[in-house]
Amino acid sequence: MDRTLLDPATGAPLLRYTVGGATAPSAPTVLLVHGFGSDFAANWVRTGWTTALEGTGRRFVGVDLPGHGRSPKPHVPSHYSPGSLGDLLARVLAESGDGPADVVAYSMGSRLAWQLAVDHPASVRRIVLGGFGPEDAFAGTDPDRLGGEDAGPFAAVFAAAAALPGADPTALAACAKGQAREPYRPVPAPADVPVLLVAGELDPIAAGAEGLAADLAGAELLRVPRRDHRTAVSAQSFKRAAVAFLDRPDRGAGTAADYTG
């Protein structure tokens, strides 16, 4: 079922999201948050995640973030700050779910899931952060020159996203600027929210994930062999790890053995 989150003051659409999967009232809810330049369908449907979650009796809520997919694409950077987008995710959960939800996110979506858990801890039970590490993805990048050859390391990511069918390059540039203005900081960290980090072993964007996992109380890490930032999200080992992690009681701990087989 497709839904639209509206601005409470103006009634204007802010983002679109899909609710699907298990329909039982007791089914646990999983919020799915995609990465930069992607959308719900590309990140989670075509990679098999929605099928996997439904197969384990879960209900999923998949968002198209502003600037992406079916959602409005504003050209104002302030609309894309991690704090603003985290607040929108909290509103989606309030509208669509019962009680705290689990969150599975990837890349930029993981940055937003982190913000959601910091700012709205009562909305989140557990979080799975894919393709994410403590390094600033925009380091060395001039967000005002993303179309230029000397814009920095993120320019290649931007160019690939902007060339996708249906993309709005101006909106994506605004998104990059809004994100870059609030660089990720490991403090404050999500309080009393169990965290699983998952990244391809060949993913430079997730560099430093081991250190981040060590610094977060009770956090766990899975490196996916022979996968990079683009290919890790579809790995079956990623799905198995996430489901095993979400299957645990609210504050239960596990080991790497939970993610094998």
mmCIF file of N, CA and C in Angstrom, residues 139-191:
data_model
loop_
_atom_site.group_PDB
_atom_site.id
_atom_site.type_symbol
_atom_site.label_atom_id
_atom_site.label_comp_id
_atom_site.label_asym_id
_atom_site.label_seq_id
_atom_site.Cartn_x
_atom_site.Cartn_y
_atom_site.Cartn_z
ATOM 1 N N ALA A 139 34.159 14.149 2.761
ATOM 2 C CA ALA A 139 35.480 14.723 3.027
ATOM 3 C C ALA A 139 36.209 14.992 1.712
ATOM 4 N N GLY A 140 36.779 16.180 1.589
ATOM 5 C CA GLY A 140 37.509 16.546 0.390
ATOM 6 C C GLY A 140 36.640 16.894 -0.791
ATOM 7 N N THR A 141 35.340 16.984 -0.588
ATOM 8 C CA THR A 141 34.401 17.268 -1.670
ATOM 9 C C THR A 141 33.809 18.658 -1.498
ATOM 10 N N ASP A 142 33.772 19.402 -2.585
ATOM 11 C CA ASP A 142 33.121 20.705 -2.589
ATOM 12 C C ASP A 142 31.689 20.512 -3.081
ATOM 13 N N PRO A 143 30.694 20.526 -2.183
ATOM 14 C CA PRO A 143 29.319 20.248 -2.611
ATOM 15 C C PRO A 143 28.759 21.285 -3.565
ATOM 16 N N ASP A 144 29.409 22.449 -3.661
ATOM 17 C CA ASP A 144 28.937 23.471 -4.588
ATOM 18 C C ASP A 144 29.472 23.264 -6.000
ATOM 19 N N ARG A 145 30.347 22.256 -6.170
ATOM 20 C CA ARG A 145 30.939 22.033 -7.494
ATOM 21 C C ARG A 145 30.822 20.569 -7.900
ATOM 22 N N LEU A 146 29.714 19.930 -7.559
ATOM 23 C CA LEU A 146 29.587 18.495 -7.792
ATOM 24 C C LEU A 146 29.618 18.131 -9.267
ATOM 25 N N GLY A 147 29.274 19.054 -10.129
ATOM 26 C CA GLY A 147 29.309 18.756 -11.549
ATOM 27 C C GLY A 147 30.681 18.898 -12.170
ATOM 28 N N GLY A 148 31.660 19.387 -11.416
ATOM 29 C CA GLY A 148 32.986 19.621 -11.961
ATOM 30 C C GLY A 148 33.932 18.460 -11.738
ATOM 31 N N GLU A 149 35.002 18.422 -12.518
ATOM 32 C CA GLU A 149 35.958 17.326 -12.426
ATOM 33 C C GLU A 149 36.756 17.360 -11.131
ATOM 34 N N ASP A 150 36.921 18.529 -10.537
ATOM 35 C CA ASP A 150 37.747 18.656 -9.340
ATOM 36 C C ASP A 150 36.897 18.807 -8.082
ATOM 37 N N ALA A 151 35.681 18.280 -8.108
ATOM 38 C CA ALA A 151 34.775 18.465 -6.972
ATOM 39 C C ALA A 151 35.143 17.592 -5.785
ATOM 40 N N GLY A 152 35.976 16.567 -5.987
ATOM 41 C CA GLY A 152 36.389 15.717 -4.878
ATOM 42 C C GLY A 152 35.886 14.296 -5.022
ATOM 43 N N PRO A 153 36.187 13.433 -4.033
ATOM 44 C CA PRO A 153 35.891 12.000 -4.142
ATOM 45 C C PRO A 153 34.417 11.676 -4.341
ATOM 46 N N PHE A 154 33.522 12.452 -3.755
ATOM 47 C CA PHE A 154 32.100 12.136 -3.852
ATOM 48 C C PHE A 154 31.541 12.450 -5.237
ATOM 49 N N ALA A 155 32.290 13.179 -6.046
ATOM 50 C CA ALA A 155 31.782 13.596 -7.351
ATOM 51 C C ALA A 155 31.405 12.406 -8.224
ATOM 52 N N ALA A 156 32.171 11.319 -8.157
ATOM 53 C CA ALA A 156 31.867 10.147 -8.979
ATOM 54 C C ALA A 156 30.559 9.503 -8.541
ATOM 55 N N VAL A 157 30.320 9.437 -7.232
ATOM 56 C CA VAL A 157 29.059 8.896 -6.719
ATOM 57 C C VAL A 157 27.897 9.758 -7.200
ATOM 58 N N PHE A 158 28.081 11.065 -7.106
ATOM 59 C CA PHE A 158 27.028 11.985 -7.539
ATOM 60 C C PHE A 158 26.745 11.829 -9.027
ATOM 61 N N ALA A 159 27.791 11.754 -9.841
ATOM 62 C CA ALA A 159 27.604 11.659 -11.287
ATOM 63 C C ALA A 159 26.832 10.396 -11.657
ATOM 64 N N ALA A 160 27.150 9.278 -11.003
ATOM 65 C CA ALA A 160 26.445 8.029 -11.294
ATOM 66 C C ALA A 160 24.979 8.127 -10.899
ATOM 67 N N ALA A 161 24.703 8.728 -9.742
ATOM 68 C CA ALA A 161 23.318 8.863 -9.287
ATOM 69 C C ALA A 161 22.536 9.814 -10.181
ATOM 70 N N ALA A 162 23.162 10.920 -10.573
ATOM 71 C CA ALA A 162 22.476 11.925 -11.381
ATOM 72 C C ALA A 162 22.138 11.411 -12.772
ATOM 73 N N ALA A 163 22.872 10.390 -13.243
ATOM 74 C CA ALA A 163 22.638 9.857 -14.582
ATOM 75 C C ALA A 163 21.549 8.792 -14.621
ATOM 76 N N LEU A 164 21.039 8.375 -13.462
ATOM 77 C CA LEU A 164 20.016 7.334 -13.434
ATOM 78 C C LEU A 164 18.686 7.858 -13.979
ATOM 79 N N PRO A 165 17.887 6.995 -14.614
ATOM 80 C CA PRO A 165 16.577 7.432 -15.127
ATOM 81 C C PRO A 165 15.701 7.994 -14.010
ATOM 82 N N GLY A 166 15.077 9.124 -14.275
ATOM 83 C CA GLY A 166 14.188 9.744 -13.301
ATOM 84 C C GLY A 166 14.872 10.605 -12.268
ATOM 85 N N ALA A 167 16.201 10.649 -12.290
ATOM 86 C CA ALA A 167 16.921 11.448 -11.299
ATOM 87 C C ALA A 167 16.765 12.936 -11.586
ATOM 88 N N ASP A 168 16.788 13.721 -10.527
ATOM 89 C CA ASP A 168 16.787 15.180 -10.621
ATOM 90 C C ASP A 168 18.136 15.652 -10.094
ATOM 91 N N PRO A 169 19.101 15.938 -10.973
ATOM 92 C CA PRO A 169 20.439 16.294 -10.506
ATOM 93 C C PRO A 169 20.465 17.485 -9.564
ATOM 94 N N THR A 170 19.594 18.465 -9.777
ATOM 95 C CA THR A 170 19.580 19.630 -8.890
ATOM 96 C C THR A 170 19.127 19.235 -7.490
ATOM 97 N N ALA A 171 18.123 18.375 -7.405
ATOM 98 C CA ALA A 171 17.667 17.900 -6.096
ATOM 99 C C ALA A 171 18.739 17.061 -5.420
ATOM 100 N N LEU A 172 19.427 16.211 -6.180
ATOM 101 C CA LEU A 172 20.488 15.392 -5.595
ATOM 102 C C LEU A 172 21.641 16.259 -5.104
ATOM 103 N N ALA A 173 21.961 17.322 -5.845
ATOM 104 C CA ALA A 173 23.000 18.242 -5.382
ATOM 105 C C ALA A 173 22.577 18.927 -4.093
ATOM 106 N N ALA A 174 21.311 19.313 -4.004
ATOM 107 C CA ALA A 174 20.808 19.921 -2.770
ATOM 108 C C ALA A 174 20.875 18.933 -1.616
ATOM 109 N N CYS A 175 20.564 17.667 -1.895
ATOM 110 C CA CYS A 175 20.654 16.631 -0.867
ATOM 111 C C CYS A 175 22.094 16.492 -0.378
ATOM 112 N N ALA A 176 23.038 16.439 -1.303
ATOM 113 C CA ALA A 176 24.445 16.321 -0.916
ATOM 114 C C ALA A 176 24.890 17.514 -0.075
ATOM 115 N N LYS A 177 24.464 18.703 -0.464
ATOM 116 C CA LYS A 177 24.828 19.898 0.304
ATOM 117 C C LYS A 177 24.221 19.851 1.700
ATOM 118 N N GLY A 178 22.955 19.463 1.792
ATOM 119 C CA GLY A 178 22.307 19.393 3.094
ATOM 120 C C GLY A 178 22.960 18.383 4.011
ATOM 121 N N GLN A 179 23.377 17.245 3.446
ATOM 122 C CA GLN A 179 24.074 16.238 4.242
ATOM 123 C C GLN A 179 25.464 16.716 4.656
ATOM 124 N N ALA A 180 26.170 17.346 3.729
ATOM 125 C CA ALA A 180 27.541 17.781 4.012
ATOM 126 C C ALA A 180 27.595 18.855 5.091
ATOM 127 N N ARG A 181 26.531 19.616 5.242
ATOM 128 C CA ARG A 181 26.525 20.685 6.243
ATOM 129 C C ARG A 181 26.371 20.156 7.665
ATOM 130 N N GLU A 182 25.985 18.898 7.812
ATOM 131 C CA GLU A 182 25.905 18.256 9.131
ATOM 132 C C GLU A 182 26.729 16.978 9.096
ATOM 133 N N PRO A 183 28.070 17.081 9.109
ATOM 134 C CA PRO A 183 28.901 15.878 9.028
ATOM 135 C C PRO A 183 28.588 14.910 10.164
ATOM 136 N N TYR A 184 28.741 13.637 9.851
ATOM 137 C CA TYR A 184 28.510 12.611 10.870
ATOM 138 C C TYR A 184 29.483 12.765 12.029
ATOM 139 N N ARG A 185 28.976 12.621 13.236
ATOM 140 C CA ARG A 185 29.791 12.599 14.447
ATOM 141 C C ARG A 185 29.376 11.375 15.266
ATOM 142 N N PRO A 186 30.345 10.629 15.810
ATOM 143 C CA PRO A 186 29.994 9.429 16.575
ATOM 144 C C PRO A 186 29.382 9.710 17.938
ATOM 145 N N VAL A 187 29.433 10.962 18.368
ATOM 146 C CA VAL A 187 28.849 11.348 19.656
ATOM 147 C C VAL A 187 27.899 12.518 19.411
ATOM 148 N N PRO A 188 26.663 12.443 19.916
ATOM 149 C CA PRO A 188 26.107 11.343 20.711
ATOM 150 C C PRO A 188 25.785 10.124 19.860
ATOM 151 N N ALA A 189 25.803 8.970 20.515
ATOM 152 C CA ALA A 189 25.464 7.711 19.865
ATOM 153 C C ALA A 189 24.068 7.276 20.304
ATOM 154 N N PRO A 190 23.435 6.405 19.539
ATOM 155 C CA PRO A 190 22.129 5.889 19.967
ATOM 156 C C PRO A 190 22.224 5.251 21.350
ATOM 157 N N ALA A 191 21.348 5.626 22.244
ATOM 158 C CA ALA A 191 21.374 5.120 23.619
ATOM 159 C C ALA A 191 20.419 3.944 23.762
#
